[in-house]
Each structure stands twice: as structure tokens, then as C-alpha cells.
PDB file of C-alpha atoms and ligand atoms in Angstrom:
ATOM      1  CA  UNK F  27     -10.493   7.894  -7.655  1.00 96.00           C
ATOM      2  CA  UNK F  28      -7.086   6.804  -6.208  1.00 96.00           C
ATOM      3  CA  UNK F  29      -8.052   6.055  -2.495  1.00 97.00           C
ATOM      4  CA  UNK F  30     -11.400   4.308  -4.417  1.00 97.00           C
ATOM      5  CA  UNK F  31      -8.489   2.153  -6.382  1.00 97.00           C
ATOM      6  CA  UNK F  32      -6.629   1.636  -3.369  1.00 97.00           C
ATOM      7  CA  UNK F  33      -9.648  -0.155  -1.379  1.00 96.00           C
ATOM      8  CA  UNK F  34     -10.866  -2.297  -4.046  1.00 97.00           C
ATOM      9  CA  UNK F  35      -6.790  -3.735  -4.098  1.00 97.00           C
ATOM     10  CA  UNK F  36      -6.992  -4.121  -0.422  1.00 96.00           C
ATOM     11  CA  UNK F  37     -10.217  -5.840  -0.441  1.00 96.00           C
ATOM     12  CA  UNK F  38      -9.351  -8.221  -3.399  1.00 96.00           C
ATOM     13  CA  UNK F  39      -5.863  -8.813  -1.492  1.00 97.00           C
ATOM     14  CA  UNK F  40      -8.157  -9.677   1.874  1.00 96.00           C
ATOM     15  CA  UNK F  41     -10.299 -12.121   0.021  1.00 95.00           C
ATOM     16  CA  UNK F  42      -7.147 -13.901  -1.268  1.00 96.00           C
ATOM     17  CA  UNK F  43      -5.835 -14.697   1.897  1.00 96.00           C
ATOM     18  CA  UNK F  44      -3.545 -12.006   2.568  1.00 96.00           C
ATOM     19  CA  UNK F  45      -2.758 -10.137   5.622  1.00 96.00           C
ATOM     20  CA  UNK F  46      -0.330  -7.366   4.162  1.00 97.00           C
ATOM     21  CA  UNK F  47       0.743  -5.416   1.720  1.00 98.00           C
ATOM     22  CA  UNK F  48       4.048  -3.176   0.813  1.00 97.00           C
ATOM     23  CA  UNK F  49       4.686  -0.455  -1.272  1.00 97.00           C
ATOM     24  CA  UNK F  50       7.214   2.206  -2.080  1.00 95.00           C
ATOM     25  CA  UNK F  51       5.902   5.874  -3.285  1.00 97.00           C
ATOM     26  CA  UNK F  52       8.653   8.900  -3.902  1.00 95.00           C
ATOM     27  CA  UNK F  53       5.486  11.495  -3.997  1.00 94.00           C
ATOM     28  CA  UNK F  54       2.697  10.101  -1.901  1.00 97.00           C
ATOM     29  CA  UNK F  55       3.349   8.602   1.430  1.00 97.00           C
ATOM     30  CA  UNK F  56       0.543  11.079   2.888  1.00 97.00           C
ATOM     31  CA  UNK F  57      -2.024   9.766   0.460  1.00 98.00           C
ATOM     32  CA  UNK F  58      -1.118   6.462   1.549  1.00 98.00           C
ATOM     33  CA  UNK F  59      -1.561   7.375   5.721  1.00 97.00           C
ATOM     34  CA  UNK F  60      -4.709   8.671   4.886  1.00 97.00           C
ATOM     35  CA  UNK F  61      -6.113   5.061   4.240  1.00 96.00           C
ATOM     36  CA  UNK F  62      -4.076   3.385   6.746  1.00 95.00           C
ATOM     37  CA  UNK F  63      -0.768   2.975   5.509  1.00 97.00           C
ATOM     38  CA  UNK F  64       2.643   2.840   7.973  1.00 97.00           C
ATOM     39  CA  UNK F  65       5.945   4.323   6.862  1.00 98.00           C
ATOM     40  CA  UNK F  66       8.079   1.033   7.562  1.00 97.00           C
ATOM     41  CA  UNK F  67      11.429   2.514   6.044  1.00 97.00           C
ATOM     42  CA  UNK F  68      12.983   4.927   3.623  1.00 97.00           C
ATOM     43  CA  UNK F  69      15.082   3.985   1.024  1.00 95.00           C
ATOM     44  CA  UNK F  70      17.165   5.473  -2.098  1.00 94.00           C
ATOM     45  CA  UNK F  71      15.969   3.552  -5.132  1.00 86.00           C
ATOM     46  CA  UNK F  72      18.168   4.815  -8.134  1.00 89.00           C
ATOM     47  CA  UNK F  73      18.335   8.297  -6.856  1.00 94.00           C
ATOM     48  CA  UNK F  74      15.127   8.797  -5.762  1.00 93.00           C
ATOM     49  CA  UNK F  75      14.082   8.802  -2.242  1.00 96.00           C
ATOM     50  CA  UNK F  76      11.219   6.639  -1.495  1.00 97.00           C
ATOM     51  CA  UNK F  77       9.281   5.252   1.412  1.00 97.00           C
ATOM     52  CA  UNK F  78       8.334   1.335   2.331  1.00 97.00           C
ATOM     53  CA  UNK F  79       4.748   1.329   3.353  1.00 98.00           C
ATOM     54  CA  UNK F  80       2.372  -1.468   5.176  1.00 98.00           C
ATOM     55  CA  UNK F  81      -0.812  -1.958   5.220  1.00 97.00           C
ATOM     56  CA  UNK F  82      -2.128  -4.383   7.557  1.00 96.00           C
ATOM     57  CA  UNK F  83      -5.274  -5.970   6.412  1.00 95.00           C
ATOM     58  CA  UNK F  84      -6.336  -7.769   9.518  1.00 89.00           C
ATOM     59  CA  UNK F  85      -6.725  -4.168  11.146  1.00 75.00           C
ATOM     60  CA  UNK F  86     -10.369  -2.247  11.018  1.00 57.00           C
ATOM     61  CA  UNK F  87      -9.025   0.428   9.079  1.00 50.00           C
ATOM     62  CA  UNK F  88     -10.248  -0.516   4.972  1.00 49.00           C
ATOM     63  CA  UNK F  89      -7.998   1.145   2.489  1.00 44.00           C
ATOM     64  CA  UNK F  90      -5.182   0.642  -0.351  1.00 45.00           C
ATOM     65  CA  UNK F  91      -3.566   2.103  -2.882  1.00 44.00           C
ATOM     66  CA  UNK F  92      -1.361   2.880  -5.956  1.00 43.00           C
ATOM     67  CA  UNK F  93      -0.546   3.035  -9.657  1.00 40.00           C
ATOM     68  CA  UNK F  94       1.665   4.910 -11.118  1.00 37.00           C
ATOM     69  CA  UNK F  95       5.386   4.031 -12.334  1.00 34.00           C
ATOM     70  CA  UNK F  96       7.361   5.195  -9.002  1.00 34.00           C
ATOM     71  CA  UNK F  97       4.803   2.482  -7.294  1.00 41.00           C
ATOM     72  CA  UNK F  98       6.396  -1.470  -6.725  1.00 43.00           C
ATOM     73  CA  UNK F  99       3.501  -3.113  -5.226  1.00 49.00           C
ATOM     74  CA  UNK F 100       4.226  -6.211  -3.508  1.00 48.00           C
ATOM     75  CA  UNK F 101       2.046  -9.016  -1.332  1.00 48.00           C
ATOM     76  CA  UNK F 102       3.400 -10.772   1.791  1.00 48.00           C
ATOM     77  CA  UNK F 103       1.384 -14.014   2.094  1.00 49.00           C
ATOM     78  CA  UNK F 104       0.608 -14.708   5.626  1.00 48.00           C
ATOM     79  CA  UNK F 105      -1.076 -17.482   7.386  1.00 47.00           C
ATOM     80  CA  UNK F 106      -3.841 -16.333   9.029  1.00 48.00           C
ATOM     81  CA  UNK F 107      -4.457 -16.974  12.704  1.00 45.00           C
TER      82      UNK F 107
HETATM   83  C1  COA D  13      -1.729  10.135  -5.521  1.00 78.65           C
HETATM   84  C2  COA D  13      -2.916   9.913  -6.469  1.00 78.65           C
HETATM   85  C3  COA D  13      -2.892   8.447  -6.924  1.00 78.65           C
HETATM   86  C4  COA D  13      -4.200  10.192  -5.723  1.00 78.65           C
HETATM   87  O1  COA D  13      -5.279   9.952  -6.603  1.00 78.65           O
HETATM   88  P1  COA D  13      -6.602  10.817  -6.490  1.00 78.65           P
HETATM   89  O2  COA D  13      -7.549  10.293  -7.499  1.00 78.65           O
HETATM   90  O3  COA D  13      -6.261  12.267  -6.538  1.00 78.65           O
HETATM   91  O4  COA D  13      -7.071  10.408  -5.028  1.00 78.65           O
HETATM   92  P2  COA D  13      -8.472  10.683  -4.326  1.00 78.65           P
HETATM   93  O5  COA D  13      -9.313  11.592  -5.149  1.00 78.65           O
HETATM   94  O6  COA D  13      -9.079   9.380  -3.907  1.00 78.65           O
HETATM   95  O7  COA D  13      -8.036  11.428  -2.993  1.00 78.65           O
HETATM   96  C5  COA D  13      -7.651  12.682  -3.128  1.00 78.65           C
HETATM   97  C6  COA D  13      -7.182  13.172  -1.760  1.00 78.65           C
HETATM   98  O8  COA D  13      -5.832  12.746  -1.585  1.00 78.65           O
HETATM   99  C7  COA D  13      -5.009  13.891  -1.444  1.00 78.65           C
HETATM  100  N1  COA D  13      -3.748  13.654  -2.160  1.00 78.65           N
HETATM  101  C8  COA D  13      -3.575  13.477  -3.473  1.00 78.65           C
HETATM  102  N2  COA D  13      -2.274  13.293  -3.741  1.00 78.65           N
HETATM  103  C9  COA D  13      -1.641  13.348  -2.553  1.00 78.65           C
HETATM  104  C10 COA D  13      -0.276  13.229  -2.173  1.00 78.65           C
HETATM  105  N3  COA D  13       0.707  13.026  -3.073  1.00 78.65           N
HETATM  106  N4  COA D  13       0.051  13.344  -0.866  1.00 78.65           N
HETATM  107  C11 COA D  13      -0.926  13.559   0.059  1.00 78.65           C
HETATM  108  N5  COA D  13      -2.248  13.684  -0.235  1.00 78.65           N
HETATM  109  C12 COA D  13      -2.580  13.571  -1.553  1.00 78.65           C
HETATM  110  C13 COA D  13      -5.790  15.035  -2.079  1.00 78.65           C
HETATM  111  O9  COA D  13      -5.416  16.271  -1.513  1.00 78.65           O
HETATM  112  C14 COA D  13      -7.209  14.676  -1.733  1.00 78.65           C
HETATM  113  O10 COA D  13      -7.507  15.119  -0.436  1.00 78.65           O
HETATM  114  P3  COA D  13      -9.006  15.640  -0.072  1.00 78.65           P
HETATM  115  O11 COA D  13      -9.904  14.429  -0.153  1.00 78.65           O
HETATM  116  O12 COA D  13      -8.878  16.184   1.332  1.00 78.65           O
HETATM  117  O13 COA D  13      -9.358  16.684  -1.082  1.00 78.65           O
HETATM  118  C15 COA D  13      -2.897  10.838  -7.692  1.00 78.65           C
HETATM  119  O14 COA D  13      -2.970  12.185  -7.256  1.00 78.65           O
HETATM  120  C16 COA D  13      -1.670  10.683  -8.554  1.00 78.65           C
HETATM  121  O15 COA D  13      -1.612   9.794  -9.391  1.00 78.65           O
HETATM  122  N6  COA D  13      -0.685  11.589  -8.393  1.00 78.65           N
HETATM  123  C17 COA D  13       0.493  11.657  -9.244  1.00 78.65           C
HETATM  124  C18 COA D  13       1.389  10.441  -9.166  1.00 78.65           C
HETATM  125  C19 COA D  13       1.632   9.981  -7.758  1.00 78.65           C
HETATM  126  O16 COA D  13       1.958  10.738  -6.865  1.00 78.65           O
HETATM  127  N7  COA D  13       1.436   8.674  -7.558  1.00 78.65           N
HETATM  128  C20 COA D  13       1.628   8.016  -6.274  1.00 78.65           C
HETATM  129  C21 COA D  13       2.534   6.827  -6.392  1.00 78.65           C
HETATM  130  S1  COA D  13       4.262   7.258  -6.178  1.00 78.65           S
END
């Protein structure tokens, strides 16, 4: 059910005009590569160790994810070119 929830966010994101996403996870980050995400950067956030990941929408790989509290789930706007 979670990479199924993660898609359908990607796919709404990609028909709204954006090109990528971010997200920080403290348990996941290998859920996440599964469908495509990148480990930008590791962080401490309040004592917990998390991970910045991207997901590029403009590449072939579909995929997306989250939602739990330890997720922040934001959307970079991009022109597309
Ligand atoms: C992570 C989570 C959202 C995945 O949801 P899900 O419904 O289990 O996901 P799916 O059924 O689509 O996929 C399950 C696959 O992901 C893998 N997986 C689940 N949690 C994982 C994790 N934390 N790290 C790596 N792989 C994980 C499972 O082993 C399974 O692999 P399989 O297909 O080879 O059997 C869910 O397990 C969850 O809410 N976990 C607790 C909170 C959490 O970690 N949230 C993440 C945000 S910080």
C-alpha cells in the first residue's frame, strides 16, 4: 500500500507541473530507493537522524512516497524544459 501511495503523489505532482520532490524519512530511506528516490543529504532534525531524498519526476522511473509523522514532504516547482 505505501509504494501504491507513493506513485499516485508522484503522478498527481507530475500532472501539476512539477519536476521534483523532497522528503526526509528517519526509518525508510530504502523504501524510498526502491521507487526511485536519491539520498541528497543527511541531517539531525531534533535528535533524530534523517535523510533528504529526491525524486526526479522527469526521469522514467514512476514512484513516490510517504505518510507518516517523521515524513516533511515538500514540492520544488520547476519550469519545465
Ligand atoms: C514504510 C511504509 C510506508 C511502507 O508501506 P507498505 O505498505 O509496507 O509498503 P508496500 O507494501 O508498498 O511495500 C512493501 C515493501 O517495502 C519494504 N519496506 C517496508 N518498509 C521498509 C523500510 N523501512 N525500509 C526498506 N524497505 C521497506 C517491504 O519489505 C516490502 O518489500 P517486498 O515488496 O520485497 O516485500 C510502512 O511500512 C510504514 O508506514 N512503516 C512505519 C513508518 C515508517 O517507516 N514510515 C516512513 C516515513 S519516515
Amino acid at each position: 500500500m505505501g509504494s501504491i501511495l507513493v506513485r499516485a503523489i508522484e503522478d498527481q505532482a507530475r500532472q501539476r507541473g512539477f519536476s521534483r520532490l523532497n522528503l526526509y524519512t528517519s526509518e525508510a530511506t530504502g523504501f524510498y530507493a526502491r521507487l526511485g528516490w536519491s539520498t541528497a543529504d543527511r541531517t539531525n532534525w531534533r535528535g533524530v537522524d534523517a535523510a533528504l531524498m529526491v525524486r526526479d519526476l522527469r526521469s522514467d522511473v514512476t514512484g513516490f512516497g510517504l505518510g507518516s509523522r517523521a515524513t516533511l514532504l515538500e514540492a520544488s516547482k520547476i519550469r519545465r524544459r
